[in-house]
């Protein structure tokens, strides 16, 4: 495809460009090609690199090195956490609490457990896309063993009260495990497992400028998970297989980058202001709160149609989670949106490298596209 203008990428919630630091770390680690499990010098060098990387990623979330498991990505981390916890602690009960707006990596995993005899409560968000700590606490039962509540929603940019919900749950029954999918929160807001109080936390590398194929799972000391994949016993037996040293090193490089919260909030608010000024037909569905994410809609037009028109002009946004592959979003569908508003929903997600000039052009181009596409009256 030939673009008419320079590219403006506003789909950072789907994936991010690999940073120079992560790329450099990856390439350097490719020279350290020994197997970290090998008992010779090349293996020891790779093992040290993995250990140093684990230290860096663990430190970035306030964890200890021994509490961090490297995984093939955020989806695997969610699966390992939920399946491993549910099956390990099934003797305590079989009830799981989650929300209706979780990522499919959580929802589909919980649904798979329901087919095995577990039960689940799916909490509905309010009109603004929030789950309350009180909702979570009210859902606790005598047989509840696990709660999974995401920290930042990947389509709305809403910040969920994980710390407050975790405290409320632990006051009722301290033994209930609490998991949070922090994929859209990590490096975008401060994330500290001690402050949050959670037992399990998932993160993903490609959302924070590391390559695809690497993620991590925090497992609080003392928590035991049953493995769901079997092999040589690497990563505490939870994610067995030869460690991908270059990917792990690149995640560590990304982990050392500063948290981008202030810049992302500034850019998100600027984008919302520009849209209000030059594109009044774009209605804000969710202004977002974190992660540089917000959602809008254009009544009378399909979101896919607008998205493709913007793509032709070199501007990239999305109509929801990339994992949905064009299917209607369960997140937007959970909000009280009228049919024409729901059909036109789109997600915008900025990055710290996004400029105000990019957002000026986005808002102006969106206004032009809407004018071109909207039905003309005879």
Short mmCIF file of C-alpha atoms in Angstrom, two decimals:
data_model
loop_
_atom_site.label_atom_id
_atom_site.label_comp_id
_atom_site.label_asym_id
_atom_site.label_seq_id
_atom_site.Cartn_x
_atom_site.Cartn_y
_atom_site.Cartn_z
CA UNK A 1 0.00 0.00 0.00
CA UNK A 2 1.27 3.49 -0.85
CA UNK A 3 0.50 6.12 1.77
CA UNK A 4 -0.26 9.70 0.79
CA UNK A 5 1.30 11.10 3.94
CA UNK A 6 3.71 10.10 6.67
CA UNK A 7 2.36 7.48 9.02
CA UNK A 8 0.76 8.42 12.33
CA UNK A 9 0.41 5.39 14.57
CA UNK A 10 -2.32 5.65 17.22
CA UNK A 11 -2.87 1.96 17.95
CA UNK A 12 -0.31 1.50 20.71
CA UNK A 13 -2.72 -0.52 22.86
CA UNK A 14 -2.48 -3.22 20.18
CA UNK A 15 1.31 -3.21 20.02
CA UNK A 16 4.23 -0.79 20.18
CA UNK A 17 7.33 -0.20 18.12
CA UNK A 18 10.45 -1.86 19.49
CA UNK A 19 12.62 0.72 21.24
CA UNK A 20 16.30 1.20 20.34
CA UNK A 21 17.30 0.03 23.82
CA UNK A 22 15.24 -3.17 23.55
CA UNK A 23 16.54 -3.83 20.05
CA UNK A 24 20.13 -3.32 21.15
CA UNK A 25 19.66 -5.64 24.13
CA UNK A 26 18.09 -8.28 21.88
CA UNK A 27 20.95 -8.18 19.37
CA UNK A 28 23.61 -8.27 22.09
CA UNK A 29 21.93 -11.26 23.72
CA UNK A 30 21.93 -13.12 20.40
CA UNK A 31 25.71 -13.29 20.80
CA UNK A 32 25.19 -14.98 24.17
CA UNK A 33 23.77 -18.05 22.44
CA UNK A 34 24.35 -20.72 25.07
CA UNK A 35 21.46 -22.58 26.63
CA UNK A 36 20.90 -21.14 30.15
CA UNK A 37 20.51 -24.71 31.43
CA UNK A 38 23.82 -25.94 30.00
CA UNK A 39 26.57 -26.71 32.50
CA UNK A 40 29.44 -24.97 30.72
CA UNK A 41 30.72 -21.43 30.34
CA UNK A 42 28.41 -20.50 27.47
CA UNK A 43 25.44 -21.77 29.45
CA UNK A 44 26.55 -19.95 32.58
CA UNK A 45 26.85 -16.68 30.63
CA UNK A 46 23.31 -17.06 29.33
CA UNK A 47 22.07 -18.02 32.79
CA UNK A 48 23.60 -14.85 34.27
CA UNK A 49 21.96 -12.73 31.58
CA UNK A 50 18.57 -14.28 32.33
CA UNK A 51 19.11 -13.78 36.08
CA UNK A 52 20.07 -10.12 35.65
CA UNK A 53 17.08 -9.56 33.39
CA UNK A 54 14.77 -11.20 35.90
CA UNK A 55 16.12 -8.87 38.57
CA UNK A 56 15.44 -5.82 36.40
CA UNK A 57 11.87 -6.78 35.48
CA UNK A 58 11.03 -7.83 39.03
CA UNK A 59 12.40 -4.57 40.43
CA UNK A 60 10.26 -2.58 38.00
CA UNK A 61 7.09 -3.89 39.73
CA UNK A 62 8.44 -3.99 43.28
CA UNK A 63 8.87 -7.77 43.31
CA UNK A 64 11.71 -10.07 44.26
CA UNK A 65 13.64 -11.90 41.56
CA UNK A 66 12.31 -15.30 42.66
CA UNK A 67 8.74 -14.10 42.26
CA UNK A 68 8.99 -13.46 38.51
CA UNK A 69 8.30 -16.05 35.82
CA UNK A 70 9.08 -15.32 32.16
CA UNK A 71 6.30 -16.38 29.79
CA UNK A 72 5.73 -16.25 26.01
CA UNK A 73 3.46 -13.22 26.48
CA UNK A 74 0.60 -11.66 28.42
CA UNK A 75 -1.96 -14.24 27.29
CA UNK A 76 0.21 -17.06 28.58
CA UNK A 77 0.76 -15.21 31.85
CA UNK A 78 -3.00 -14.85 32.33
CA UNK A 79 -3.56 -18.52 31.52
CA UNK A 80 -0.78 -19.76 33.78
CA UNK A 81 -2.10 -17.61 36.65
CA UNK A 82 -5.79 -18.47 36.39
CA UNK A 83 -5.54 -22.14 35.47
CA UNK A 84 -2.65 -22.74 37.83
CA UNK A 85 -4.36 -21.08 40.80
CA UNK A 86 -7.81 -22.56 40.21
CA UNK A 87 -6.54 -26.11 39.92
CA UNK A 88 -4.02 -25.82 42.73
CA UNK A 89 -6.56 -24.49 45.22
CA UNK A 90 -9.68 -26.29 43.98
CA UNK A 91 -9.96 -28.09 47.30
CA UNK A 92 -10.89 -24.73 48.88
CA UNK A 93 -13.79 -24.23 46.48
CA UNK A 94 -14.53 -23.65 42.84
CA UNK A 95 -15.79 -20.07 42.48
CA UNK A 96 -13.98 -17.38 40.49
CA UNK A 97 -14.81 -13.66 40.29
CA UNK A 98 -13.89 -11.58 37.27
CA UNK A 99 -15.36 -8.77 35.19
CA UNK A 100 -17.30 -8.82 31.93
CA UNK A 101 -14.77 -6.43 30.35
CA UNK A 102 -11.60 -8.44 30.83
CA UNK A 103 -9.28 -9.33 27.97
CA UNK A 104 -10.20 -12.61 26.22
CA UNK A 105 -7.06 -14.15 27.72
CA UNK A 106 -8.87 -13.97 31.07
CA UNK A 107 -12.48 -14.48 29.98
CA UNK A 108 -11.86 -17.51 27.79
CA UNK A 109 -9.67 -19.10 30.44
CA UNK A 110 -12.37 -18.69 33.09
CA UNK A 111 -14.99 -20.07 30.69
CA UNK A 112 -12.83 -23.11 30.08
CA UNK A 113 -12.77 -23.73 33.83
CA UNK A 114 -16.56 -23.48 33.97
CA UNK A 115 -16.69 -26.42 31.55
CA UNK A 116 -14.64 -28.37 34.09
CA UNK A 117 -17.09 -27.72 36.92
CA UNK A 118 -15.88 -24.40 38.33
CA UNK A 119 -18.37 -21.53 38.69
CA UNK A 120 -17.79 -17.88 37.84
CA UNK A 121 -19.28 -14.45 38.48
CA UNK A 122 -18.79 -11.87 35.71
CA UNK A 123 -19.20 -8.38 37.14
CA UNK A 124 -20.84 -5.83 34.83
CA UNK A 125 -19.31 -2.35 34.57
CA UNK A 126 -21.22 0.84 35.21
CA UNK A 127 -22.04 3.23 32.37
CA UNK A 128 -18.51 4.66 32.44
CA UNK A 129 -16.82 1.27 32.21
CA UNK A 130 -15.81 0.86 35.85
CA UNK A 131 -16.06 -2.03 38.28
CA UNK A 132 -16.27 -1.00 41.94
CA UNK A 133 -14.45 -2.55 44.87
CA UNK A 134 -17.83 -2.96 46.54
CA UNK A 135 -19.08 -5.04 43.60
CA UNK A 136 -16.13 -7.36 43.94
CA UNK A 137 -16.57 -7.71 47.69
CA UNK A 138 -20.31 -8.43 47.36
CA UNK A 139 -19.56 -11.24 44.92
CA UNK A 140 -17.34 -13.13 47.38
CA UNK A 141 -18.77 -16.48 48.45
CA UNK A 142 -17.67 -19.18 50.86
CA UNK A 143 -16.26 -21.15 47.93
CA UNK A 144 -14.48 -18.26 46.18
CA UNK A 145 -10.84 -19.09 45.47
CA UNK A 146 -9.73 -16.49 42.92
CA UNK A 147 -10.46 -12.95 41.73
CA UNK A 148 -9.11 -11.61 38.42
CA UNK A 149 -9.58 -7.90 37.73
CA UNK A 150 -7.58 -5.97 35.14
CA UNK A 151 -5.77 -2.80 36.13
CA UNK A 152 -6.35 -0.71 32.97
CA UNK A 153 -8.98 -1.69 30.42
CA UNK A 154 -7.48 -2.22 26.99
CA UNK A 155 -10.38 -0.67 25.04
CA UNK A 156 -11.72 2.05 27.33
CA UNK A 157 -8.60 3.17 29.16
CA UNK A 158 -10.51 3.01 32.43
CA UNK A 159 -8.52 2.46 35.62
CA UNK A 160 -10.00 -0.29 37.77
CA UNK A 161 -9.74 -0.22 41.61
CA UNK A 162 -7.49 -3.24 41.97
CA UNK A 163 -5.83 -2.11 45.20
CA UNK A 164 -9.15 -1.31 46.88
CA UNK A 165 -10.85 -4.45 45.61
CA UNK A 166 -7.95 -6.63 46.72
CA UNK A 167 -8.03 -5.14 50.21
CA UNK A 168 -11.80 -5.63 50.42
CA UNK A 169 -11.55 -9.26 49.37
CA UNK A 170 -8.66 -10.01 51.72
CA UNK A 171 -10.60 -8.51 54.64
CA UNK A 172 -13.40 -10.99 53.97
CA UNK A 173 -11.23 -14.03 53.25
CA UNK A 174 -7.45 -13.55 53.25
CA UNK A 175 -6.81 -16.88 51.53
CA UNK A 176 -8.57 -15.84 48.29
CA UNK A 177 -5.99 -15.23 45.58
CA UNK A 178 -6.12 -11.98 43.62
CA UNK A 179 -4.82 -11.72 40.04
CA UNK A 180 -4.58 -8.61 37.89
CA UNK A 181 -3.91 -8.33 34.18
CA UNK A 182 -1.59 -5.31 34.13
CA UNK A 183 -0.69 -5.55 30.44
CA UNK A 184 -2.08 -2.08 29.59
CA UNK A 185 -0.89 -0.56 32.86
CA UNK A 186 2.75 -1.64 33.01
CA UNK A 187 5.18 1.24 32.33
CA UNK A 188 2.18 3.50 31.63
CA UNK A 189 1.28 4.05 35.27
CA UNK A 190 3.26 3.11 38.39
CA UNK A 191 2.73 -0.60 39.03
CA UNK A 192 3.91 -2.03 42.35
CA UNK A 193 2.75 -5.46 43.51
CA UNK A 194 3.25 -4.59 47.18
CA UNK A 195 1.12 -1.46 46.90
CA UNK A 196 -1.59 -3.30 44.98
CA UNK A 197 -1.49 -6.25 47.37
CA UNK A 198 -2.08 -8.78 44.60
CA UNK A 199 -0.88 -12.37 44.53
CA UNK A 200 -0.52 -12.65 40.76
CA UNK A 201 0.17 -10.06 38.06
CA UNK A 202 0.57 -10.42 34.28
CA UNK A 203 2.49 -8.17 31.89
CA UNK A 204 3.52 -8.22 28.24
CA UNK A 205 6.64 -7.03 26.46
CA UNK A 206 5.28 -5.88 23.14
CA UNK A 207 2.99 -3.33 24.82
CA UNK A 208 6.05 -1.57 26.26
CA UNK A 209 8.44 -1.44 23.28
CA UNK A 210 9.96 -4.90 23.61
CA UNK A 211 9.50 -7.49 20.84
CA UNK A 212 6.51 -9.82 20.64
CA UNK A 213 6.83 -13.23 22.25
CA UNK A 214 7.83 -12.31 25.79
CA UNK A 215 5.89 -11.52 28.94
CA UNK A 216 6.07 -12.18 32.65
CA UNK A 217 3.98 -13.39 35.55
CA UNK A 218 4.48 -12.25 39.12
CA UNK A 219 3.73 -15.01 41.62
CA UNK A 220 3.81 -13.86 45.23
CA UNK A 221 6.16 -15.80 47.47
CA UNK A 222 4.25 -18.64 49.08
CA UNK A 223 1.66 -18.95 46.31
CA UNK A 224 1.81 -22.29 44.53
CA UNK A 225 0.43 -22.83 41.04
CA UNK A 226 -0.12 -26.12 39.24
CA UNK A 227 1.67 -26.21 35.89
CA UNK A 228 -0.48 -26.37 32.78
CA UNK A 229 2.43 -27.00 30.40
CA UNK A 230 5.05 -29.66 30.99
CA UNK A 231 8.69 -29.96 30.03
CA UNK A 232 12.13 -29.49 31.48
CA UNK A 233 11.09 -27.53 34.54
CA UNK A 234 12.37 -24.08 33.61
CA UNK A 235 10.63 -21.02 35.13
CA UNK A 236 9.61 -22.93 38.26
CA UNK A 237 8.00 -25.53 36.01
CA UNK A 238 5.24 -23.12 34.99
CA UNK A 239 6.67 -22.07 31.61
CA UNK A 240 9.06 -24.89 30.73
CA UNK A 241 11.31 -24.81 27.70
CA UNK A 242 14.61 -23.20 26.87
CA UNK A 243 14.52 -19.57 27.94
CA UNK A 244 14.47 -17.12 24.97
CA UNK A 245 17.46 -15.16 26.20
CA UNK A 246 17.34 -12.34 23.59
CA UNK A 247 13.64 -11.71 24.23
CA UNK A 248 14.15 -11.77 27.98
CA UNK A 249 17.03 -9.28 27.68
CA UNK A 250 14.88 -6.98 25.55
CA UNK A 251 12.07 -7.04 28.12
CA UNK A 252 14.58 -6.12 30.81
CA UNK A 253 15.72 -3.15 28.71
CA UNK A 254 12.11 -2.01 28.37
CA UNK A 255 11.59 -2.48 32.10
CA UNK A 256 14.36 0.03 32.83
CA UNK A 257 12.61 2.79 30.85
CA UNK A 258 10.73 5.43 32.88
CA UNK A 259 6.99 5.23 33.50
CA UNK A 260 5.21 7.33 30.85
CA UNK A 261 2.10 8.29 32.84
CA UNK A 262 2.39 12.09 32.77
CA UNK A 263 3.21 12.28 29.06
CA UNK A 264 0.45 9.84 28.06
CA UNK A 265 -2.14 11.73 30.08
CA UNK A 266 -1.04 15.04 28.57
CA UNK A 267 -1.30 13.69 25.02
CA UNK A 268 -4.63 11.97 25.63
CA UNK A 269 -6.14 15.16 27.03
CA UNK A 270 -4.73 17.18 24.14
CA UNK A 271 -6.28 14.76 21.64
CA UNK A 272 -9.67 14.99 23.33
CA UNK A 273 -9.50 18.80 23.28
CA UNK A 274 -8.58 18.88 19.58
CA UNK A 275 -11.41 16.52 18.68
CA UNK A 276 -13.88 18.69 20.59
CA UNK A 277 -12.60 21.75 18.75
CA UNK A 278 -12.43 20.53 15.15
CA UNK A 279 -14.42 17.29 14.98
CA UNK A 280 -17.71 17.70 16.86
CA UNK A 281 -19.28 14.67 15.12
CA UNK A 282 -16.87 12.43 17.00
CA UNK A 283 -18.57 11.57 20.29
CA UNK A 284 -16.37 10.42 23.16
CA UNK A 285 -17.43 7.02 24.47
CA UNK A 286 -14.69 6.87 27.09
CA UNK A 287 -12.21 9.69 27.75
CA UNK A 288 -9.92 7.14 29.36
CA UNK A 289 -7.90 7.54 32.52
CA UNK A 290 -4.66 5.69 31.91
CA UNK A 291 -2.56 3.97 29.30
CA UNK A 292 -3.02 6.73 26.73
CA UNK A 293 -6.28 5.05 25.63
CA UNK A 294 -9.64 6.59 24.83
CA UNK A 295 -12.65 5.60 22.72
CA UNK A 296 -14.94 7.55 20.42
CA UNK A 297 -17.81 6.90 18.05
CA UNK A 298 -19.31 8.42 14.93
CA UNK A 299 -23.06 7.88 14.64
CA UNK A 300 -24.30 6.83 11.26
CA UNK A 301 -20.94 5.39 10.16
CA UNK A 302 -19.33 2.06 10.85
CA UNK A 303 -16.11 2.22 12.82
CA UNK A 304 -14.38 -0.11 10.34
CA UNK A 305 -15.25 2.19 7.46
CA UNK A 306 -13.80 5.23 9.19
CA UNK A 307 -10.75 3.29 10.32
CA UNK A 308 -9.97 2.12 6.77
CA UNK A 309 -10.43 5.64 5.40
CA UNK A 310 -7.94 6.93 7.96
CA UNK A 311 -5.53 4.12 7.08
CA UNK A 312 -5.58 5.25 3.45
CA UNK A 313 -4.35 8.59 4.76
CA UNK A 314 -1.59 7.01 6.83
CA UNK A 315 -3.32 7.25 10.22
CA UNK A 316 -3.69 4.06 12.26
CA UNK A 317 -6.32 3.52 14.95
CA UNK A 318 -8.49 0.48 15.74
CA UNK A 319 -12.09 -0.53 16.37
CA UNK A 320 -11.22 -2.37 19.57
CA UNK A 321 -8.86 -5.03 20.81
CA UNK A 322 -6.61 -6.46 18.12
CA UNK A 323 -7.39 -9.91 19.55
CA UNK A 324 -11.00 -9.49 18.44
CA UNK A 325 -10.01 -9.59 14.74
CA UNK A 326 -13.02 -7.54 13.67
CA UNK A 327 -15.61 -9.23 15.92
CA UNK A 328 -17.97 -6.95 17.89
CA UNK A 329 -16.30 -5.78 21.07
CA UNK A 330 -17.68 -7.33 24.26
CA UNK A 331 -16.25 -4.34 26.14
CA UNK A 332 -18.10 -1.66 24.17
CA UNK A 333 -21.14 -3.94 24.07
CA UNK A 334 -21.26 -3.89 27.87
CA UNK A 335 -21.86 -0.13 27.89
CA UNK A 336 -25.31 1.46 27.46
CA UNK A 337 -24.69 2.55 23.87
CA UNK A 338 -27.38 2.85 21.24
CA UNK A 339 -26.96 0.64 18.18
CA UNK A 340 -25.74 3.37 15.83
CA UNK A 341 -23.23 4.56 18.42
CA UNK A 342 -21.97 1.03 19.06
CA UNK A 343 -21.45 0.41 15.35
CA UNK A 344 -19.21 3.47 15.04
CA UNK A 345 -16.93 2.88 18.04
CA UNK A 346 -13.16 3.24 17.61
CA UNK A 347 -10.17 3.13 19.96
CA UNK A 348 -7.27 5.57 19.94
CA UNK A 349 -4.09 4.88 21.93
CA UNK A 350 -1.18 7.28 22.00
CA UNK A 351 2.46 6.69 22.85
CA UNK A 352 5.01 8.95 24.54
CA UNK A 353 6.55 9.48 21.10
CA UNK A 354 3.25 10.77 19.69
CA UNK A 355 3.39 14.52 19.01
CA UNK A 356 0.77 17.23 19.28
CA UNK A 357 1.23 17.76 15.54
CA UNK A 358 0.24 14.11 15.02
CA UNK A 359 -2.90 14.65 17.06
CA UNK A 360 -3.72 17.90 15.23
CA UNK A 361 -3.56 16.03 11.94
CA UNK A 362 -5.56 13.12 13.30
CA UNK A 363 -8.40 15.33 14.49
CA UNK A 364 -8.50 17.36 11.28
CA UNK A 365 -8.32 14.27 9.06
CA UNK A 366 -11.02 12.50 11.04
CA UNK A 367 -13.30 15.50 10.52
CA UNK A 368 -12.59 15.38 6.77
CA UNK A 369 -13.24 11.64 6.59
CA UNK A 370 -16.52 11.91 8.45
CA UNK A 371 -17.68 14.67 6.13
CA UNK A 372 -16.76 12.59 3.07
CA UNK A 373 -18.37 9.39 4.34
CA UNK A 374 -21.56 10.57 5.95
CA UNK A 375 -24.70 10.16 3.84
CA UNK A 376 -25.65 13.26 1.87
CA UNK A 377 -29.21 14.53 1.92
CA UNK A 378 -30.88 15.09 -1.47
#
